[in-house]
């Protein structure tokens, strides 16, 4: 084994072109996106519903996610066991995912079975049963997750940070999957009502990716989805108001904890922000990669942590910007000070040329690695639909990344990171860490033995 040798230099970026999207419509006006390419024997069919947690009032928090979960619980024709058996018979994998802005349901199977799998997918969305016992099983799973989040320091830090960053009544001040208080009163009737007013062809789209024949595929889609007729309610606008515009520190006390979970940030950006590409390059430099400033500082230079990250979470509304890490009690104050130092430094001075070039090359290089399967391609197209990104979005992705300059990154940092508004949340032993945080003078320190359920409580 040789010692002291430099790692090999990076090779050229692999060519890649995002596949062309064939946009069509069913007889009921429902949007269909077809991608026909030789991706092997597997195909993916997906239905995209603009029916995420943003559409749910705070008193019913978690309803959109719970409704999405329960789609696998059977249809008006098939019980949950019969549905599972039908999917198994065609070798199909099924998945439902609900976020703030959408719910997606998808099947992936061998190409020859798509004509049998797509009708099952359509049936789950159009005629979900929400049978009482099945729905209760999914509700109990969500309740268990909510309880676990309160017991898990990392999840508790995420939820507490959202709680203190966003104002009372703000959409994003609560956990995506709901809290015990909201989940406790939800029943199958609530899911039926939500699906009845949010699942409809005008606010939905079908995405089908694989080695397909467009005419045959459209015939299957028309047969199973073309007759879907249902009016849906207009989506409410998300509320992303901040709680404060001044620095504050909140310690969620966990006596006996040997580590502190640290979150630092404020209200961030929405998905439609015009300098999105500069913002993702900025984040990669600050804390979005192993070689980021934050990781090189807190992990490599000081040995405070195994890892630290920063992230923007853009949604239809302004999601949170947050720096996240975990450290030992003894270095909680020192680690927090370094986080502030790096945040303030990138706002004051921007990034250097090498940092920007490295970040651009990384984003361009990993781009095709995240689009290797039909499911990955379908998921990207789903995002294009939900956020109205345009058909050329991913075809010009690399070009837009490569156009980002040092000046663009500096401008994005000044525009989207506001050191004077940073909210710091630490989940840990208050007796060990509160004094350290007070000495930093980064805002008044508030100690909480517990936190409320979130916005809209």
Coordinates of C-alpha atoms in Angstrom, one line a residue:
X1 CA 0.0 0.0 0.0
X2 CA 1.5 3.3 -1.1
X3 CA 1.5 6.2 1.3
X4 CA 1.3 9.9 0.6
X5 CA 0.0 9.7 -2.9
X6 CA -2.7 12.2 -4.0
X7 CA -6.0 10.9 -5.1
X8 CA -6.6 10.7 -8.8
X9 CA -7.9 13.8 -10.5
X10 CA -11.6 13.8 -11.5
X11 CA -12.3 12.6 -15.0
X12 CA -14.6 14.4 -17.5
X13 CA -18.2 14.7 -16.7
X14 CA -20.2 11.9 -18.3
X15 CA -22.5 13.0 -21.1
X16 CA -26.2 12.7 -20.3
X17 CA -29.4 14.0 -21.8
X18 CA -32.7 13.9 -19.9
X19 CA -35.2 12.0 -22.0
X20 CA -37.8 13.8 -24.0
X21 CA -41.3 14.0 -22.5
X22 CA -44.3 13.3 -24.7
X23 CA -47.2 15.4 -23.2
X24 CA -50.7 14.2 -23.9
X25 CA -54.2 14.5 -22.4
X26 CA -57.0 12.1 -21.7
X27 CA -60.6 12.7 -22.8
X28 CA -61.4 14.2 -19.4
X29 CA -58.5 16.7 -19.7
X30 CA -56.1 14.8 -17.3
X31 CA -52.4 15.5 -18.0
X32 CA -50.3 12.5 -19.2
X33 CA -46.5 12.5 -19.5
X34 CA -44.9 9.7 -21.4
X35 CA -41.2 8.9 -21.6
X36 CA -40.4 6.2 -24.1
X37 CA -36.8 5.0 -23.9
X38 CA -34.9 1.8 -23.6
X39 CA -34.5 1.5 -19.9
X40 CA -34.5 -2.3 -19.7
X41 CA -37.5 -4.4 -18.9
X42 CA -38.9 -2.4 -16.0
X43 CA -41.5 0.3 -16.4
X44 CA -43.0 2.7 -13.9
X45 CA -46.5 4.2 -13.9
X46 CA -47.2 7.0 -11.5
X47 CA -50.2 9.2 -10.6
X48 CA -49.3 12.6 -9.3
X49 CA -51.9 14.3 -7.1
X50 CA -51.6 17.9 -6.0
X51 CA -52.9 16.9 -2.6
X52 CA -50.2 17.3 0.0
X53 CA -50.2 18.3 3.7
X54 CA -50.4 22.0 2.7
X55 CA -54.0 21.3 1.8
X56 CA -54.8 20.2 5.4
X57 CA -55.8 22.6 8.3
X58 CA -53.7 22.4 11.4
X59 CA -56.4 20.7 13.4
X60 CA -56.2 17.7 11.0
X61 CA -52.4 17.7 10.6
X62 CA -51.2 14.4 9.2
X63 CA -54.5 13.7 7.2
X64 CA -52.9 13.9 3.8
X65 CA -50.1 11.6 4.7
X66 CA -52.4 9.2 6.5
X67 CA -54.8 9.2 3.5
X68 CA -51.8 8.4 1.2
X69 CA -50.8 5.5 3.5
X70 CA -54.2 4.0 3.5
X71 CA -54.5 3.8 -0.3
X72 CA -52.8 0.4 0.0
X73 CA -55.6 -0.7 2.3
X74 CA -57.9 -1.8 -0.5
X75 CA -60.4 -0.5 -2.9
X76 CA -64.2 -0.7 -3.3
X77 CA -63.7 -3.9 -5.2
X78 CA -60.6 -5.4 -3.7
X79 CA -59.7 -6.0 0.0
X80 CA -56.2 -5.2 1.1
X81 CA -55.2 -8.8 0.8
X82 CA -56.7 -9.1 -2.6
X83 CA -55.0 -5.9 -3.8
X84 CA -51.7 -7.1 -2.5
X85 CA -52.2 -10.4 -4.2
X86 CA -53.1 -8.8 -7.5
X87 CA -49.9 -6.6 -7.3
X88 CA -47.8 -9.7 -6.5
X89 CA -49.3 -11.6 -9.4
X90 CA -47.9 -9.1 -11.9
X91 CA -44.6 -8.7 -10.0
X92 CA -45.4 -5.0 -9.2
X93 CA -43.8 -3.0 -6.5
X94 CA -46.1 -0.2 -5.1
X95 CA -45.3 2.9 -3.3
X96 CA -47.2 6.0 -2.0
X97 CA -45.5 9.1 -0.8
X98 CA -47.0 12.3 0.6
X99 CA -45.1 15.5 1.0
X100 CA -46.2 19.1 1.7
X101 CA -47.3 19.7 -1.9
X102 CA -48.3 16.4 -3.4
X103 CA -49.1 12.7 -3.1
X104 CA -47.6 10.3 -5.6
X105 CA -48.7 6.7 -6.0
X106 CA -46.6 4.5 -8.3
X107 CA -46.2 0.9 -9.5
X108 CA -43.1 -0.5 -11.1
X109 CA -43.2 -3.8 -13.0
X110 CA -42.0 -5.7 -16.0
X111 CA -43.1 -4.0 -19.2
X112 CA -45.4 -6.9 -20.3
X113 CA -47.4 -6.5 -17.1
X114 CA -48.0 -2.7 -17.2
X115 CA -51.4 -3.1 -18.8
X116 CA -52.5 -5.2 -15.7
X117 CA -50.7 -3.0 -13.1
X118 CA -52.0 0.4 -14.3
X119 CA -55.7 -0.5 -13.7
X120 CA -54.8 -1.4 -10.1
X121 CA -53.0 1.9 -9.6
X122 CA -56.0 3.8 -11.1
X123 CA -58.4 1.9 -8.9
X124 CA -56.5 2.7 -5.7
X125 CA -56.7 6.4 -6.5
X126 CA -60.2 6.6 -7.9
X127 CA -62.0 4.1 -5.6
X128 CA -60.1 3.7 -2.3
X129 CA -62.2 1.8 0.3
X130 CA -60.7 3.3 3.5
X131 CA -62.2 0.4 5.4
X132 CA -62.4 1.1 9.1
X133 CA -60.1 -1.6 10.4
X134 CA -57.5 -1.1 7.7
X135 CA -57.5 2.7 8.2
X136 CA -57.1 2.3 11.9
X137 CA -54.0 0.1 11.4
X138 CA -52.4 2.9 9.4
X139 CA -53.5 5.5 11.9
X140 CA -51.9 3.6 14.7
X141 CA -48.7 3.5 12.7
X142 CA -48.7 7.2 12.3
X143 CA -49.5 7.7 16.0
X144 CA -46.5 5.5 16.9
X145 CA -44.3 7.5 14.6
X146 CA -45.5 10.8 16.3
X147 CA -44.7 9.3 19.7
X148 CA -41.3 8.1 18.5
X149 CA -40.5 11.6 17.2
X150 CA -41.0 13.1 20.6
X151 CA -38.6 10.5 22.1
X152 CA -35.9 10.7 19.3
X153 CA -33.6 13.7 19.9
X154 CA -32.9 14.3 16.3
X155 CA -36.5 14.3 15.2
X156 CA -37.4 16.3 18.2
X157 CA -34.9 18.9 17.2
X158 CA -36.3 19.1 13.7
X159 CA -39.8 19.6 15.0
X160 CA -38.8 22.1 17.6
X161 CA -36.9 24.1 15.1
X162 CA -39.9 24.3 12.8
X163 CA -42.0 25.2 15.8
X164 CA -39.8 28.1 16.8
X165 CA -38.9 29.4 13.3
X166 CA -42.5 29.6 12.0
X167 CA -45.3 31.7 13.5
X168 CA -48.3 30.3 15.2
X169 CA -50.7 29.2 12.5
X170 CA -48.0 28.8 9.9
X171 CA -48.3 25.7 7.6
X172 CA -44.7 24.5 8.1
X173 CA -44.6 24.9 11.9
X174 CA -45.9 21.4 12.4
X175 CA -44.5 17.9 11.5
X176 CA -45.5 16.7 8.1
X177 CA -47.0 13.5 9.5
X178 CA -49.1 15.2 12.2
X179 CA -49.0 15.1 15.9
X180 CA -50.8 12.9 18.5
X181 CA -53.4 15.6 19.2
X182 CA -54.4 15.8 15.5
X183 CA -54.1 12.2 14.6
X184 CA -56.1 11.0 17.6
X185 CA -59.5 12.3 16.2
X186 CA -58.9 11.3 12.5
X187 CA -61.0 8.5 11.1
X188 CA -61.8 6.8 7.8
X189 CA -64.5 9.4 7.1
X190 CA -61.9 12.1 7.2
X191 CA -59.8 10.3 4.6
X192 CA -62.8 9.8 2.3
X193 CA -63.7 13.4 2.5
X194 CA -60.1 14.5 1.8
X195 CA -59.7 12.2 -1.2
X196 CA -63.2 13.3 -2.4
X197 CA -62.3 16.9 -2.5
X198 CA -58.5 16.7 -3.3
X199 CA -58.1 13.7 -5.6
X200 CA -59.4 14.6 -9.1
X201 CA -58.2 14.6 -12.7
X202 CA -58.0 18.4 -13.0
X203 CA -55.3 18.4 -10.2
X204 CA -53.7 15.1 -11.2
X205 CA -51.3 13.8 -13.8
X206 CA -50.2 10.4 -15.0
X207 CA -46.5 9.7 -15.6
X208 CA -45.4 6.5 -17.5
X209 CA -41.7 5.8 -18.1
X210 CA -40.1 2.8 -19.9
X211 CA -39.8 1.0 -23.1
X212 CA -43.4 1.7 -24.1
X213 CA -45.6 2.1 -27.2
X214 CA -47.3 5.5 -26.8
X215 CA -50.5 4.5 -28.5
X216 CA -50.9 1.3 -26.5
X217 CA -50.0 3.1 -23.3
X218 CA -52.5 5.9 -23.9
X219 CA -55.2 3.4 -24.6
X220 CA -54.6 1.8 -21.2
X221 CA -54.6 5.2 -19.5
X222 CA -57.7 6.3 -21.3
X223 CA -59.6 3.1 -20.4
X224 CA -58.8 3.4 -16.7
X225 CA -58.5 7.2 -16.1
X226 CA -60.3 8.8 -18.9
X227 CA -63.7 8.4 -17.3
X228 CA -62.6 9.9 -14.0
X229 CA -64.9 12.9 -13.3
X230 CA -64.5 14.8 -10.0
X231 CA -64.2 18.5 -9.2
X232 CA -61.6 19.3 -6.6
X233 CA -61.2 22.3 -4.3
X234 CA -58.7 25.0 -4.9
X235 CA -55.5 24.6 -2.9
X236 CA -54.9 27.0 -0.1
X237 CA -51.8 29.1 -0.2
X238 CA -49.2 28.0 2.4
X239 CA -48.5 30.3 5.3
X240 CA -44.7 30.6 5.9
X241 CA -44.7 33.6 8.2
X242 CA -41.7 33.7 10.6
X243 CA -42.2 33.7 14.4
X244 CA -39.5 36.4 14.9
X245 CA -37.1 38.5 12.9
X246 CA -34.6 38.6 15.7
X247 CA -32.1 36.0 17.0
X248 CA -33.4 33.6 19.7
X249 CA -32.1 30.4 21.4
X250 CA -34.4 27.6 22.5
X251 CA -33.1 24.8 24.7
X252 CA -35.4 21.7 24.8
X253 CA -34.3 20.1 28.1
X254 CA -33.5 16.4 28.2
X255 CA -31.8 15.9 31.5
X256 CA -29.1 13.3 31.4
X257 CA -28.4 13.6 27.7
X258 CA -24.7 13.3 26.8
X259 CA -25.2 14.9 23.4
X260 CA -26.8 18.0 22.0
X261 CA -28.8 18.1 18.8
X262 CA -28.2 21.6 17.3
X263 CA -30.4 23.3 14.6
X264 CA -29.7 26.8 13.4
X265 CA -31.7 28.6 10.7
X266 CA -34.7 30.6 9.7
X267 CA -37.5 30.8 7.1
X268 CA -35.9 30.0 3.7
X269 CA -37.0 30.0 0.1
X270 CA -39.8 28.7 -2.0
X271 CA -39.4 26.4 -5.1
X272 CA -40.2 29.2 -7.5
X273 CA -37.3 31.3 -6.3
X274 CA -35.6 32.9 -9.4
X275 CA -32.0 32.1 -8.3
X276 CA -32.7 28.5 -7.3
X277 CA -29.5 27.2 -9.0
X278 CA -27.3 29.7 -7.3
X279 CA -29.0 28.8 -4.0
X280 CA -28.3 25.0 -4.4
X281 CA -24.6 25.8 -5.3
X282 CA -24.4 28.1 -2.2
X283 CA -25.8 25.4 0.0
X284 CA -23.4 22.7 -1.3
X285 CA -20.5 25.0 -0.4
X286 CA -21.9 25.9 3.0
X287 CA -23.0 22.5 4.3
X288 CA -24.4 20.4 1.6
X289 CA -21.4 18.1 0.9
X290 CA -18.7 16.3 2.8
X291 CA -16.2 18.9 1.7
X292 CA -18.4 21.8 2.7
X293 CA -17.2 24.7 4.9
X294 CA -19.2 23.5 7.9
X295 CA -18.0 19.9 7.7
X296 CA -14.4 20.9 7.2
X297 CA -14.7 23.2 10.2
X298 CA -16.7 21.2 12.7
X299 CA -15.7 17.7 11.8
X300 CA -12.2 17.9 10.2
X301 CA -10.7 20.9 12.0
X302 CA -12.3 20.7 15.4
X303 CA -13.5 17.1 15.7
X304 CA -16.8 18.3 17.2
X305 CA -19.0 16.0 15.2
X306 CA -19.2 13.1 12.8
X307 CA -21.1 15.3 10.4
X308 CA -22.9 18.6 9.9
X309 CA -25.2 19.6 7.1
X310 CA -27.1 22.6 5.8
X311 CA -30.2 22.6 3.7
X312 CA -32.9 24.7 2.1
X313 CA -36.2 22.9 1.9
X314 CA -38.1 24.8 -0.9
X315 CA -41.8 24.1 -1.2
X316 CA -44.8 25.9 -2.7
X317 CA -44.2 28.3 0.2
X318 CA -40.9 29.2 1.9
X319 CA -39.6 26.1 3.6
X320 CA -36.9 26.2 6.3
X321 CA -33.2 26.9 6.0
X322 CA -31.4 24.9 8.6
X323 CA -27.9 23.8 9.7
X324 CA -28.0 20.5 11.6
X325 CA -25.5 18.5 13.7
X326 CA -25.0 16.6 17.0
X327 CA -22.1 17.2 19.4
X328 CA -21.1 16.3 22.9
X329 CA -22.4 18.5 25.7
X330 CA -19.0 20.0 26.5
X331 CA -18.6 21.5 23.0
X332 CA -22.1 22.6 22.4
X333 CA -21.3 26.3 22.7
X334 CA -18.1 26.1 20.7
X335 CA -19.8 24.2 17.9
X336 CA -22.6 26.6 17.7
X337 CA -20.2 29.5 17.6
X338 CA -18.4 27.9 14.6
X339 CA -21.8 27.4 12.8
X340 CA -22.5 31.1 13.2
X341 CA -18.9 31.9 12.1
X342 CA -19.4 30.0 8.8
X343 CA -22.9 31.4 8.2
X344 CA -21.7 34.9 8.7
X345 CA -18.6 34.4 6.7
X346 CA -20.3 33.2 3.6
X347 CA -22.8 36.0 3.8
X348 CA -20.0 38.6 4.2
X349 CA -17.5 37.3 1.7
X350 CA -19.3 34.8 -0.6
X351 CA -17.4 31.8 -2.0
X352 CA -14.1 31.5 -3.8
X353 CA -13.7 30.4 -7.4
X354 CA -12.5 26.9 -6.6
X355 CA -15.4 26.3 -4.2
X356 CA -18.0 27.4 -6.9
X357 CA -16.3 25.3 -9.6
X358 CA -16.2 22.2 -7.4
X359 CA -19.8 22.6 -6.4
X360 CA -20.9 23.0 -10.0
X361 CA -18.9 20.0 -11.1
X362 CA -20.3 17.9 -8.4
X363 CA -23.9 18.8 -9.2
X364 CA -23.3 18.2 -12.9
X365 CA -21.5 14.9 -12.2
X366 CA -24.1 13.3 -9.9
X367 CA -27.0 14.4 -12.1
X368 CA -27.2 11.2 -14.2
X369 CA -26.6 9.0 -11.2
X370 CA -29.9 10.1 -9.8
X371 CA -31.8 9.3 -13.0
X372 CA -30.8 5.7 -13.6
X373 CA -34.2 4.0 -13.0
X374 CA -37.6 4.5 -14.4
X375 CA -38.8 5.3 -10.9
X376 CA -36.2 8.1 -10.5
X377 CA -37.1 9.6 -13.8
X378 CA -40.8 9.5 -13.0
X379 CA -40.2 11.2 -9.6
X380 CA -38.3 14.0 -11.3
X381 CA -41.2 14.5 -13.8
X382 CA -43.6 14.5 -10.9
X383 CA -41.7 17.4 -9.4
X384 CA -41.8 19.2 -12.7
X385 CA -45.6 18.8 -12.7
X386 CA -46.1 19.9 -9.0
X387 CA -43.9 23.0 -9.3
X388 CA -44.7 23.8 -13.0
X389 CA -41.1 23.7 -14.0
X390 CA -41.5 23.3 -17.8
X391 CA -40.6 20.4 -20.0
X392 CA -37.0 21.6 -20.7
X393 CA -36.1 21.9 -17.0
X394 CA -34.0 18.8 -16.6
X395 CA -32.8 19.0 -20.2
X396 CA -31.1 22.3 -19.4
X397 CA -30.3 21.5 -15.8
X398 CA -26.5 21.1 -16.2
X399 CA -26.3 24.2 -18.4
X400 CA -28.1 26.2 -15.7
X401 CA -25.8 24.8 -13.0
X402 CA -22.7 25.6 -15.0
X403 CA -23.8 29.2 -15.5
X404 CA -23.7 29.9 -11.8
X405 CA -20.9 32.4 -11.0
X406 CA -19.2 33.5 -7.8
X407 CA -21.2 36.7 -8.0
X408 CA -24.4 34.7 -8.2
X409 CA -23.5 32.7 -5.1
X410 CA -22.6 35.8 -3.1
X411 CA -25.9 37.4 -4.1
X412 CA -27.8 34.3 -3.1
X413 CA -26.1 34.2 0.3
X414 CA -26.9 37.9 1.0
X415 CA -30.5 37.5 -0.2
X416 CA -31.4 34.2 1.5
X417 CA -29.3 33.9 4.6
X418 CA -30.0 36.4 7.3
X419 CA -27.6 36.0 10.3
X420 CA -29.5 38.6 12.3
X421 CA -32.6 36.3 12.2
X422 CA -31.1 33.0 13.1
X423 CA -33.1 30.8 15.4
X424 CA -31.1 28.3 17.4
X425 CA -32.6 25.2 18.9
X426 CA -30.6 22.8 21.1
X427 CA -32.1 19.5 22.3
X428 CA -30.0 18.4 25.3
X429 CA -29.3 18.7 29.0
X430 CA -30.1 22.4 29.8
X431 CA -27.9 22.3 33.0
X432 CA -24.9 21.4 30.8
X433 CA -25.5 23.6 27.7
X434 CA -27.6 26.7 28.6
X435 CA -24.7 28.6 30.1
X436 CA -22.5 27.9 27.2
X437 CA -25.2 29.3 24.8
X438 CA -25.8 32.4 27.0
X439 CA -22.1 33.3 26.8
X440 CA -22.3 33.3 23.0
X441 CA -24.6 36.3 23.0
X442 CA -26.6 35.0 20.0
X443 CA -30.0 35.9 21.4
X444 CA -32.0 35.4 24.5
X445 CA -31.9 31.8 25.8
X446 CA -35.2 30.1 26.6
X447 CA -35.4 26.7 28.3
X448 CA -38.3 24.4 27.7
X449 CA -39.2 21.2 29.5
X450 CA -41.4 20.3 26.6
X451 CA -42.7 22.0 23.4
X452 CA -46.2 22.4 22.1
X453 CA -47.7 20.5 19.2
X454 CA -46.7 23.1 16.6
X455 CA -48.3 25.8 14.6
X456 CA -52.1 26.1 14.8
X457 CA -52.2 24.5 18.3

